[in-house]
Short mmCIF file of C-alpha atoms in Angstrom, two decimals:
data_model
loop_
_atom_site.label_atom_id
_atom_site.label_comp_id
_atom_site.label_asym_id
_atom_site.label_seq_id
_atom_site.Cartn_x
_atom_site.Cartn_y
_atom_site.Cartn_z
CA MET D 171 -0.16 -0.26 -0.23
CA ARG D 172 3.13 2.16 0.53
CA ALA D 173 4.57 1.69 -2.93
CA PRO D 174 1.91 4.32 -4.45
CA ALA D 175 2.26 6.76 -2.37
CA ALA D 176 6.32 6.71 -2.53
CA SER D 177 6.13 6.46 -6.24
CA SER D 178 3.73 9.23 -6.36
CA ALA D 179 5.79 11.71 -3.81
CA MET D 180 8.86 11.31 -5.65
CA GLY D 181 7.10 12.47 -9.28
CA SER D 182 5.93 14.99 -7.37
CA LEU D 183 9.02 15.87 -5.95
CA LEU D 184 11.07 15.79 -9.48
CA PHE D 185 8.13 17.86 -11.12
CA LEU D 186 9.15 20.27 -8.41
CA LEU D 187 12.57 19.86 -9.20
CA GLY D 188 11.99 20.67 -13.13
CA VAL D 189 10.12 23.27 -12.33
CA LEU D 190 12.40 25.42 -10.49
CA GLN D 191 15.20 24.48 -12.91
CA LEU D 192 12.92 25.86 -15.84
CA LEU D 193 12.57 28.91 -13.69
CA ALA D 194 16.47 29.23 -13.15
CA ALA D 195 17.29 28.77 -16.65
CA ALA D 196 14.77 31.56 -17.18
CA ARG D 197 16.01 34.02 -15.12
CA ALA D 198 19.92 33.38 -15.94
CA ALA D 199 21.36 36.02 -18.78
CA TYR D 200 22.78 34.23 -21.88
CA LYS D 201 25.07 36.70 -23.82
CA GLN D 202 26.05 35.90 -27.22
CA TRP D 203 29.28 36.63 -29.15
CA ILE D 204 28.00 38.72 -32.54
CA PRO D 205 31.02 38.60 -34.58
CA ASN D 206 32.79 35.73 -36.51
CA THR D 207 36.38 34.95 -38.09
CA ASN D 208 34.12 33.02 -40.97
CA PHE D 209 35.36 32.75 -44.12
CA GLU D 210 31.36 33.67 -46.08
CA THR D 211 31.27 36.26 -43.60
CA ALA D 212 31.46 39.43 -46.20
CA SER D 213 32.46 42.32 -43.74
CA ASN D 214 35.38 39.95 -42.90
CA TRP D 215 37.09 40.94 -46.39
CA ASP D 216 38.21 44.49 -46.76
CA LYS D 217 35.96 44.49 -50.25
CA GLU D 218 33.01 43.93 -47.69
CA ARG D 219 32.05 40.72 -50.35
CA VAL D 220 33.22 37.36 -50.06
CA PRO D 221 36.08 35.95 -52.45
CA CYS D 222 35.04 34.58 -56.06
CA ALA D 223 36.72 32.68 -58.63
CA SER D 224 39.01 35.13 -60.13
CA ASP D 225 40.38 36.69 -56.99
CA VAL D 226 43.40 36.88 -54.90
CA ILE D 227 42.81 35.83 -51.10
CA HIS D 228 45.18 37.35 -48.84
CA PHE D 229 45.34 36.08 -45.14
CA GLU D 230 48.49 38.55 -42.72
CA LYS D 231 51.26 36.25 -42.64
CA ASN D 232 51.64 36.90 -38.79
CA LYS D 233 48.45 36.64 -37.64
CA VAL D 234 46.99 33.70 -35.55
CA LEU D 235 43.86 32.94 -37.35
CA SER D 236 41.14 30.13 -37.28
CA VAL D 237 38.73 30.38 -40.39
CA PHE D 238 35.70 28.41 -40.53
CA VAL D 239 35.03 27.35 -44.29
CA GLY D 240 31.04 26.86 -44.49
CA SER D 241 30.93 25.70 -48.28
CA PRO D 242 32.97 24.77 -51.52
CA HIS D 243 34.71 27.94 -53.11
CA THR D 244 37.31 27.97 -56.14
CA VAL D 245 40.15 30.20 -55.70
CA LYS D 246 42.76 31.25 -58.28
CA GLU D 247 45.94 32.00 -55.74
CA MET D 248 45.51 32.42 -51.78
CA PHE D 249 48.05 33.41 -49.21
CA LEU D 250 47.94 31.63 -45.77
CA PRO D 251 49.06 32.76 -42.25
CA LEU D 252 52.19 30.88 -40.58
CA ASN D 253 50.19 30.21 -37.52
CA GLY D 254 46.04 29.82 -38.70
CA GLU D 255 44.06 27.00 -39.29
CA LEU D 256 40.63 26.41 -41.91
CA LEU D 257 38.02 24.74 -40.11
CA LEU D 258 35.95 22.89 -43.06
CA ALA D 259 32.50 21.89 -42.49
CA PRO D 260 31.43 18.65 -44.30
CA GLY D 261 31.39 19.21 -47.98
CA ALA D 262 33.44 22.39 -47.87
CA GLY D 263 36.63 23.11 -49.27
CA PHE D 264 38.67 24.77 -52.10
CA ALA D 265 39.68 23.73 -55.53
CA ALA D 266 41.77 25.56 -57.95
CA PHE D 267 40.41 28.04 -60.57
CA ASP D 268 40.06 26.61 -63.93
CA GLY D 269 40.81 29.90 -65.78
CA SER D 270 37.21 29.85 -67.05
CA TRP D 271 34.88 33.19 -67.11
CA ASP D 272 32.89 33.89 -63.91
CA SER D 273 29.89 36.40 -64.93
CA GLY D 274 29.44 37.09 -61.23
CA CYS D 275 32.80 37.58 -60.46
CA GLY D 276 34.89 39.70 -63.54
CA SER D 277 38.52 40.24 -64.11
CA GLY D 278 38.94 39.63 -60.24
CA ALA D 279 40.69 41.59 -57.49
CA VAL D 280 43.04 41.07 -54.34
CA LEU D 281 40.94 40.59 -51.13
CA ARG D 282 42.30 40.81 -47.67
CA PHE D 283 41.25 39.15 -44.82
CA ALA D 284 39.94 41.77 -42.23
CA ASP D 285 42.12 42.40 -38.44
CA ALA D 286 40.46 40.71 -35.56
CA GLU D 287 42.99 40.99 -33.30
CA GLN D 288 41.30 44.05 -31.58
CA ARG D 289 37.77 42.80 -31.17
CA SER D 290 37.68 43.19 -27.55
CA TRP D 291 35.75 41.17 -24.84
CA PHE D 292 34.72 44.15 -23.21
CA ASP D 293 33.48 45.72 -26.09
CA PRO D 294 29.44 46.29 -25.20
CA ALA D 295 28.42 46.06 -28.92
CA LEU D 296 30.08 42.82 -29.84
CA TRP D 297 27.54 40.72 -27.57
CA GLN D 298 23.74 40.49 -27.57
CA ASP D 299 21.28 38.97 -25.01
CA VAL D 300 19.97 35.75 -26.11
CA SER D 301 17.52 33.20 -25.04
CA PRO D 302 18.75 29.64 -24.03
CA ALA D 303 18.02 28.15 -26.98
CA GLY D 304 20.22 30.92 -28.71
CA GLY D 305 17.68 32.88 -30.31
CA ARG D 306 18.07 36.92 -29.79
CA GLU D 307 15.97 38.54 -27.30
CA PRO D 308 13.05 40.88 -28.59
CA ALA D 309 13.84 44.44 -27.44
CA GLY D 310 11.66 45.27 -24.59
CA ARG D 311 11.06 47.70 -21.44
CA ILE D 312 14.13 46.37 -19.51
CA PHE D 313 18.01 47.30 -20.46
CA SER D 314 20.94 47.07 -18.84
CA VAL D 315 23.82 49.26 -17.82
CA ASP D 316 26.75 49.19 -20.13
CA GLU D 317 29.15 47.30 -17.83
CA GLU D 318 26.36 44.55 -17.55
CA ARG D 319 25.77 44.59 -21.31
CA VAL D 320 29.49 42.83 -21.11
CA PRO D 321 28.91 38.62 -19.64
CA CYS D 322 28.83 39.17 -16.05
CA GLN D 323 30.26 36.58 -13.51
CA TYR D 324 27.31 34.42 -13.46
CA ASP D 325 26.23 34.55 -16.96
CA ASP D 326 26.07 31.67 -19.47
CA VAL D 327 28.05 33.13 -22.97
CA ILE D 328 27.43 31.54 -26.34
CA PHE D 329 29.48 31.46 -29.37
CA GLN D 330 27.83 30.00 -32.39
CA PRO D 331 28.07 26.77 -33.53
CA GLU D 332 29.80 26.36 -36.78
CA THR D 333 31.68 29.50 -36.60
CA SER D 334 35.29 30.81 -35.87
CA PHE D 335 36.20 33.61 -33.78
CA ARG D 336 39.21 35.67 -32.17
CA VAL D 337 38.67 37.46 -28.68
CA ASN D 338 40.78 39.96 -27.36
CA LEU D 339 40.67 39.22 -23.23
CA ASP D 340 43.06 42.28 -22.03
CA SER D 341 41.47 42.59 -18.48
CA SER D 342 42.43 44.49 -15.11
CA GLN D 343 40.97 41.43 -13.36
CA PRO D 344 42.79 38.66 -12.54
CA VAL D 345 40.35 36.47 -13.88
CA ILE D 346 37.50 36.75 -16.08
CA ARG D 347 34.41 34.58 -14.15
CA LEU D 348 31.50 32.99 -16.12
CA ARG D 349 29.06 30.22 -15.18
CA SER D 350 29.07 28.45 -18.17
CA ILE D 351 30.43 28.76 -22.13
CA SER D 352 29.35 27.18 -25.05
CA LEU D 353 31.46 26.62 -28.28
CA MET D 354 31.33 24.78 -31.28
CA GLY D 355 27.91 23.38 -30.10
CA GLN D 356 29.15 22.11 -26.79
CA GLU D 357 28.45 23.50 -23.59
CA LEU D 358 31.31 23.82 -21.00
CA SER D 359 30.00 24.37 -17.17
CA SER D 360 32.90 23.22 -15.11
CA ALA D 361 36.38 24.12 -14.30
CA GLU D 362 37.72 20.70 -15.14
CA ALA D 363 35.71 20.52 -18.89
CA TRP D 364 37.17 24.27 -19.38
CA ALA D 365 40.39 23.16 -18.74
CA GLU D 366 40.49 20.41 -20.81
CA TYR D 367 39.35 22.45 -23.58
CA LEU D 368 41.98 25.19 -23.11
CA GLY D 369 44.71 22.73 -23.55
CA GLY D 370 43.24 21.75 -26.81
CA PRO D 371 44.29 23.36 -30.16
CA LEU D 372 41.41 25.47 -30.91
CA ALA D 373 41.38 27.89 -27.97
CA PRO D 374 45.09 29.44 -28.52
CA ARG D 375 43.69 30.68 -31.64
CA GLN D 376 40.27 31.71 -30.31
CA PHE D 377 41.14 33.41 -27.15
CA HIS D 378 44.36 35.92 -26.59
CA GLY D 379 45.25 38.83 -24.32
CA ASN D 380 46.56 39.19 -21.13
CA GLY D 381 42.85 37.84 -19.25
CA THR D 382 42.02 34.48 -17.94
CA LEU D 383 38.57 32.99 -18.65
CA GLN D 384 37.47 30.96 -15.64
CA VAL D 385 34.26 28.64 -15.88
CA THR D 386 32.72 27.88 -12.48
CA GLY D 387 29.45 26.52 -13.04
CA ALA D 388 27.76 28.39 -10.30
CA ARG D 389 24.36 30.76 -10.41
CA CYS D 390 24.01 33.63 -7.98
CA PRO D 391 22.92 32.11 -4.77
CA HIS D 392 21.28 35.43 -3.38
CA SER D 393 17.53 36.33 -4.40
CA SER D 394 18.83 40.19 -3.97
CA GLY D 395 20.82 39.23 -7.37
CA CYS D 396 24.28 39.79 -7.78
CA ALA D 397 26.89 42.60 -8.63
CA CYS D 398 27.96 41.97 -12.39
CA GLY D 399 31.93 42.23 -11.45
CA ASN D 400 33.08 44.07 -14.51
CA THR D 401 33.62 47.48 -12.33
CA GLN D 402 37.72 47.14 -12.78
CA ASP D 403 37.11 46.80 -16.46
CA GLY D 404 34.29 49.81 -17.11
CA HIS D 405 37.05 51.79 -18.36
CA ARG D 406 37.84 49.32 -21.25
CA ILE D 407 33.94 48.85 -21.68
CA CYS D 408 33.43 52.61 -22.12
CA ALA D 409 36.65 53.14 -23.97
CA SER D 410 35.27 50.33 -27.02
CA LEU D 411 31.95 51.89 -26.57
CA LEU D 412 32.29 55.40 -27.14
CA GLY D 413 35.65 55.66 -28.69
CA ALA D 414 36.37 59.25 -29.48
CA ALA D 415 33.28 60.58 -30.13
CA GLY D 416 32.19 60.74 -26.34
CA CYS D 417 29.09 61.36 -24.79
CA PRO D 418 26.05 62.75 -26.57
CA ALA D 419 24.34 65.97 -25.73
CA LEU D 420 21.39 65.33 -23.47
CA PRO D 421 18.57 67.83 -23.22
CA CYS D 422 17.71 67.70 -19.51
CA GLN D 423 19.88 69.63 -16.63
CA SER D 424 22.61 67.88 -15.14
CA PRO D 425 22.41 64.76 -16.40
CA LEU D 426 22.16 61.69 -14.01
CA ARG D 427 25.42 58.96 -13.95
CA PRO D 428 24.17 55.67 -12.78
CA LEU D 429 26.65 53.33 -11.53
CA GLY D 430 28.32 50.90 -14.41
CA HIS D 431 27.30 53.28 -17.02
CA CYS D 432 29.26 55.14 -19.35
CA CYS D 433 27.20 58.35 -19.96
CA GLY D 434 24.53 60.49 -18.86
CA VAL D 435 21.08 59.66 -18.44
CA CYS D 436 17.79 62.03 -18.50
CA GLY D 437 15.50 60.53 -16.17
CA ALA D 438 15.66 59.04 -12.88
CA VAL D 439 17.86 56.99 -10.72
CA VAL D 440 15.89 55.29 -7.43
CA THR D 441 18.37 53.64 -4.98
CA LEU D 442 17.24 51.00 -2.43
CA ASP D 443 18.73 49.76 0.81
CA PHE D 444 17.43 46.09 1.16
CA THR D 445 16.79 43.50 3.63
CA PRO D 446 17.37 39.73 3.10
CA ASP D 447 14.24 39.06 2.25
CA PHE D 448 14.26 41.47 -0.63
CA ASP D 449 13.89 39.10 -4.22
CA LEU D 450 15.43 41.11 -7.13
CA GLN D 451 13.37 39.33 -10.07
CA LYS D 452 10.40 39.29 -7.87
CA TYR D 453 10.33 42.98 -7.58
CA GLN D 454 11.27 43.36 -11.04
CA ASP D 455 8.15 41.68 -12.12
CA ARG D 456 6.29 43.92 -10.02
CA VAL D 457 7.31 46.92 -11.46
CA VAL D 458 6.93 45.88 -14.77
CA GLN D 459 3.41 44.65 -14.45
CA ALA D 460 2.16 47.46 -11.99
CA TRP D 461 3.58 50.30 -13.79
CA LEU D 462 5.43 50.02 -16.82
CA SER D 463 2.39 48.16 -18.55
CA LEU D 464 0.49 51.40 -17.72
CA PRO D 465 -0.08 53.22 -21.26
CA LYS D 466 1.40 56.67 -19.56
CA TYR D 467 4.51 54.76 -19.13
CA GLU D 468 4.46 53.24 -22.52
CA GLY D 469 8.10 55.10 -23.52
CA VAL D 470 9.83 54.56 -19.98
CA GLN D 471 12.42 51.67 -20.11
CA MET D 472 14.21 50.21 -16.88
CA ALA D 473 17.38 48.72 -15.81
CA ILE D 474 17.67 47.20 -12.62
CA SER D 475 20.43 45.63 -10.67
CA LYS D 476 22.64 45.15 -7.60
CA VAL D 477 25.57 47.37 -7.73
CA HIS D 478 28.57 48.73 -5.21
CA SER D 479 28.06 51.88 -4.05
CA ALA D 480 30.59 53.89 -2.27
CA GLN D 481 31.07 54.87 1.02
CA THR D 482 33.05 57.95 2.40
CA PHE D 483 33.86 59.26 5.66
CA LEU D 484 32.66 62.95 5.83
CA GLY D 485 31.72 62.75 2.14
CA LEU D 486 35.24 63.24 0.93
CA PHE D 487 37.24 59.94 2.40
CA PRO D 488 36.53 56.73 0.59
CA ARG D 489 35.54 53.62 3.34
CA GLY D 490 34.46 50.86 1.03
CA SER D 491 31.31 50.04 -0.27
CA VAL D 492 27.83 48.56 0.39
CA PRO D 493 25.70 46.75 -1.90
CA VAL D 494 22.51 48.44 -2.94
CA ILE D 495 19.52 47.93 -5.52
CA GLN D 496 20.08 50.54 -8.07
CA ILE D 497 16.71 51.35 -10.81
CA VAL D 498 17.37 53.31 -13.49
CA LEU D 499 14.61 55.19 -15.54
CA VAL D 500 14.83 56.70 -18.86
CA ASP D 501 12.27 57.82 -21.54
CA GLY D 502 11.80 58.84 -24.85
CA GLY D 503 10.81 62.66 -24.08
CA ALA D 504 12.47 65.67 -26.05
CA GLY D 505 12.95 69.04 -25.08
CA GLU D 506 11.19 70.28 -21.64
CA GLN D 507 9.41 66.76 -21.80
CA ALA D 508 12.90 64.77 -21.58
CA GLY D 509 12.89 62.41 -18.37
CA THR D 510 9.85 64.15 -17.14
CA ALA D 511 7.90 60.49 -17.45
CA ALA D 512 10.94 58.84 -15.79
CA GLN D 513 10.88 60.91 -12.90
CA GLN D 514 6.80 60.74 -12.56
CA LEU D 515 7.66 56.79 -12.27
CA ALA D 516 10.16 57.21 -9.85
CA THR D 517 7.87 59.12 -7.54
CA ASP D 518 5.22 56.44 -7.82
CA LEU D 519 7.72 53.59 -7.27
CA VAL D 520 9.14 55.76 -3.86
CA GLY D 521 5.70 56.35 -2.67
CA ASP D 522 4.84 52.50 -3.03
CA ILE D 523 7.81 51.86 -1.11
CA ALA D 524 7.03 54.15 1.54
CA GLN D 525 3.80 51.93 1.66
CA HIS D 526 4.78 48.57 1.25
CA GLY D 527 8.59 48.52 1.36
CA ALA D 528 8.68 46.25 4.62
CA ALA D 529 6.92 43.65 3.02
CA LEU D 530 9.03 43.72 -0.19
CA GLY D 531 12.44 43.27 1.81
CA ILE D 532 12.98 47.24 1.33
CA SER D 533 14.36 49.51 4.09
CA SER D 534 14.80 52.81 2.67
CA SER D 535 15.12 54.16 -0.52
CA ARG D 536 16.12 57.62 -1.91
CA MET D 537 15.36 59.31 -5.73
CA GLU D 538 17.56 61.75 -8.09
CA VAL D 539 16.12 63.22 -11.54
CA ALA D 540 17.18 64.85 -14.26
CA THR D 541 14.29 66.38 -16.67
CA GLY D 542 14.46 68.88 -19.43
CA SER D 543 12.65 71.22 -17.57
CA THR D 544 13.89 74.04 -15.49
CA LEU D 545 12.18 73.44 -12.87
CA GLY D 546 12.39 69.96 -12.56
CA GLY D 547 16.44 69.96 -12.17
CA HIS D 548 17.26 66.82 -9.19
CA ALA D 549 15.76 66.19 -6.10
CA GLY D 550 16.17 64.29 -3.10
CA GLY D 551 19.88 62.80 -2.52
CA ARG D 552 21.70 65.28 -4.98
CA THR D 553 20.67 68.42 -2.86
CA ALA D 554 21.18 66.69 0.07
CA ARG D 555 24.53 65.99 -0.77
CA ARG D 556 25.69 69.33 -2.04
CA ILE D 557 24.37 71.06 1.53
CA ALA D 558 26.34 68.05 3.53
CA ALA D 559 29.30 68.45 1.24
CA GLY D 560 29.10 72.53 2.00
CA THR D 561 28.97 71.18 5.20
CA VAL D 562 31.70 69.34 5.25
CA LEU D 563 34.09 71.68 3.80
CA GLY D 564 33.08 74.36 5.94
CA LEU D 565 34.01 72.08 9.60
CA LEU D 566 36.94 71.17 7.87
CA SER D 567 38.35 74.63 6.80
CA GLY D 568 37.62 75.59 10.52
CA LEU D 569 39.76 72.53 11.96
CA LEU D 570 42.80 73.55 9.61
CA VAL D 571 42.88 76.84 10.90
CA LEU D 572 42.71 75.74 14.56
CA GLY D 573 45.03 73.00 13.76
CA GLY D 574 47.30 76.00 12.01
CA ILE D 575 47.15 78.06 14.81
CA LEU D 576 47.99 75.64 17.42
CA PHE D 577 50.76 74.04 15.61
CA LEU D 578 52.35 77.84 15.26
CA TYR D 579 51.63 77.61 19.43
CA ARG D 580 53.41 74.83 19.98
CA LYS D 581 56.21 75.61 17.80
CA GLY D 582 56.93 78.94 19.49
CA LYS D 583 56.01 81.16 16.79
CA LEU D 584 52.99 82.57 19.04
CA SER D 585 54.78 84.40 21.91
CA PRO D 586 52.78 86.23 24.94
CA CYS D 587 52.23 90.19 24.16
CA PRO D 588 53.90 92.64 26.68
CA GLN D 589 52.21 93.99 29.07
CA PRO D 590 50.86 97.44 29.04
CA PRO D 591 51.64 100.39 30.79
CA CYS D 592 48.55 101.01 32.19
CA SER D 593 47.04 100.36 35.57
CA CYS D 594 43.72 99.21 35.90
CA GLY D 595 40.88 99.63 38.41
CA THR D 596 38.75 97.23 40.61
CA SER D 597 35.37 97.50 39.69
CA LEU D 598 33.05 94.93 38.34
CA GLY D 599 33.33 92.55 40.97
CA GLY D 600 37.27 93.32 41.46
CA SER D 601 38.50 91.95 38.17
CA ARG D 602 41.65 93.33 36.93
CA ALA D 603 42.05 93.96 32.83
CA GLY D 604 45.76 93.94 33.68
CA ASN D 605 45.30 90.50 34.51
CA ILE D 606 44.30 89.03 31.27
CA PRO D 607 46.84 86.75 29.63
CA ARG D 608 47.67 88.78 25.90
CA TRP D 609 49.18 86.83 23.01
CA GLY D 610 50.07 87.76 19.53
CA PHE D 611 52.45 87.13 16.43
CA GLY D 612 55.96 87.83 17.56
CA GLU D 613 57.51 90.31 19.77
CA GLY D 614 56.44 93.28 18.17
CA VAL D 615 53.44 93.14 18.72
CA THR D 616 51.76 95.03 21.85
CA TRP D 617 48.55 94.81 23.86
CA GLY D 618 47.22 97.96 25.77
CA CYS D 619 44.32 99.22 27.85
CA SER D 620 41.53 100.32 25.70
CA PRO D 621 38.77 102.97 26.15
CA GLN D 622 36.07 99.92 26.16
CA ALA D 623 38.13 98.52 28.77
CA ALA D 624 36.47 101.02 30.99
CA LEU D 625 33.88 98.21 31.06
CA LEU D 626 36.34 95.99 33.22
CA GLY D 627 37.31 98.89 35.96
CA CYS D 628 40.29 100.44 33.68
CA SER D 629 40.63 104.04 34.03
CA GLU D 630 44.07 104.74 31.68
CA PHE D 631 45.20 104.20 28.14
CA GLY D 632 49.06 103.19 28.04
CA GLY D 633 49.36 104.72 24.81
CA ARG D 634 50.42 101.74 23.00
CA ALA D 635 48.39 100.17 19.59
CA ILE D 636 46.08 97.64 20.85
CA GLU D 637 45.77 94.86 17.99
CA ARG D 638 42.68 92.79 17.79
CA ARG D 639 43.83 90.16 16.79
CA CYS D 640 45.91 89.72 20.40
CA PHE D 641 42.36 89.66 21.91
CA TRP D 642 41.16 86.87 19.44
CA LEU D 643 44.43 84.70 19.85
CA GLY D 644 44.62 85.08 23.58
CA PHE D 645 40.78 83.78 23.67
CA LEU D 646 41.84 80.60 21.25
CA LEU D 647 44.71 79.82 23.22
CA LEU D 648 43.12 79.97 26.46
CA TRP D 649 40.40 77.70 25.35
CA VAL D 650 43.13 75.18 23.82
CA ASN D 651 45.07 74.86 27.24
CA GLY D 652 41.84 75.02 29.18
CA GLN D 653 42.34 78.20 31.14
CA PRO D 654 39.34 79.82 31.99
CA VAL D 655 38.40 82.95 30.01
CA PRO D 656 37.65 86.49 32.22
CA GLY D 657 33.59 87.31 32.29
CA GLY D 658 32.40 90.06 30.37
CA LEU D 659 35.74 90.35 28.15
CA LEU D 660 35.05 92.17 24.97
CA PRO D 661 37.23 92.62 22.00
CA ALA D 662 38.86 96.00 21.59
CA ALA D 663 38.86 97.82 18.62
CA THR D 664 42.31 99.03 17.25
CA GLU D 665 43.16 102.38 18.82
CA SER D 666 45.91 104.76 18.34
CA PRO D 667 46.94 107.51 21.21
#
C-alpha cells in the first residue's frame, strides 16, 4: 500500500525540481558573441564581399587565425598565415580556378581578410542578449547599464555553432568569471571541462590577451541578485563603446550618471537599501506589471540590478562600499519633456515603497531626477549631498585653521604680548584687566588698555596700539589650554594714542 504513495511523492518531487530548473534557466542571463571569422562573412573582407573564383586571397602572414569554411570555393590564388587553421564543414573545401570566365566575379581583385585582433571581450557592441536556445531576445522595457551588457560573473556565454572567432581578453581583473561557455555547440560548465578545452589546439587561436576566463558553473546564490563584477574593466567598456566621439549631448539639466553606465541619462535613478527578504526578480516583475504596462509609461525603460555604492567618511574620504539596488529609469521625451515620465514613475515607486517597503524587503529608498524642465532639475539625494558637502568643507576649513594656530603655538611661533604700561581699577567685582593673558604674533605686537576696557574697571590708556588679533588669539589659546576666560571680556577695537 505504501509503494504507490512513495511513487507519487517521488514524481511530485521530480516535477517540482523540474519547475525550479526551468525558473532558474528563465532567470539566467545568456550573452552571445556577435562577430566571427568565417570565410563566408562578407564583413570579414576588405572589399565587403566574399571572394570569388578569379580573386587573389590574402591572409596576413603573421596573424594567428582560425577561419571556418562552410561551403566549397574555387580560388585563383590564396596566401595563408604561418600560424592559422581552416575549419572545414562537411562538403566544404577549395578547388583551383581553371581560368574559365565567371560572370559574377569579373576580372577579379585582391581581397584581404580583416584584422580580428582588436575585437575586445569588453566591447558591449559585440554582445547580444539571447534566450537559452540561442535566439535573440526581443527589445523590451528592460535594458542593462553598460557594464552589464558584457558577460557578468554568473552569466552563460554562447559562441554560435559552426563559427570561428578571435577574442581579445585584455583585462584589469585577475580572472574573468563565467557560469558557463558554449563553443562549437558544446556547453562547458565546469572548471575541469574548461581546463581540458584550454589544453586543446583551438583555444590559443580563439582567445588571446592577458586575461583568463574561468568557468565556475555557479549561479548567483542571492535572491537579491549579484553585482556584475565588471567594475575593474569599466574604463575598457566605455573606451570600446564611445571611442573618440565621447558622450552625446542631452536635453536635460545636469544628467545623472548611474553606476556602471558610461554616459549621463535624462530620467531618474532610484536607489534601494534592502533586507535579506528582498527578491530582485519578483520586484522587477512587480514594477513591470503594475507600472510599466500602463499607457502613460509606454516610453519608459528600466534597468535594475545590484551594484556596489562607494561609502565615504565626511563625504570626502573613501571607506569601502555597500551593495544597493539601483533602478535607472529613462524615457524618450525631448526638450522640456525629457525625463519627466521617468520622474513620475520614480515618484510612484518611492511612494509604493513608503507603504509596502517592509513587506517587499526594502528598508529605505532615495531618488534623483534630471529632466529637461527648468523647474525639474534634481531632487532628493543630489541636493542633500550639496548641503552636506558645504557643511563638511566649512567644518574642515575651521579645523585646519585651529590646527594651524595650535601648531604655530606649540612651535613657539606665537608669543605673549608685552604687559601694557597702564593700571586698571577694580570695579565689576574686583577683576583686573591687567591680569588678562595677552598673545600675539611675535614680540613686536603689543597690547594696551582701550577705552572700552573701562567696562572692566580700567581708567587709563597706556598709549600703545591695541591689536584686535591679540584678543582673539588669547581667547583661542586660553580655550586650547583649558584656562578660564575672564567674564565680560570683549574685543577691543584698534586704537592709536
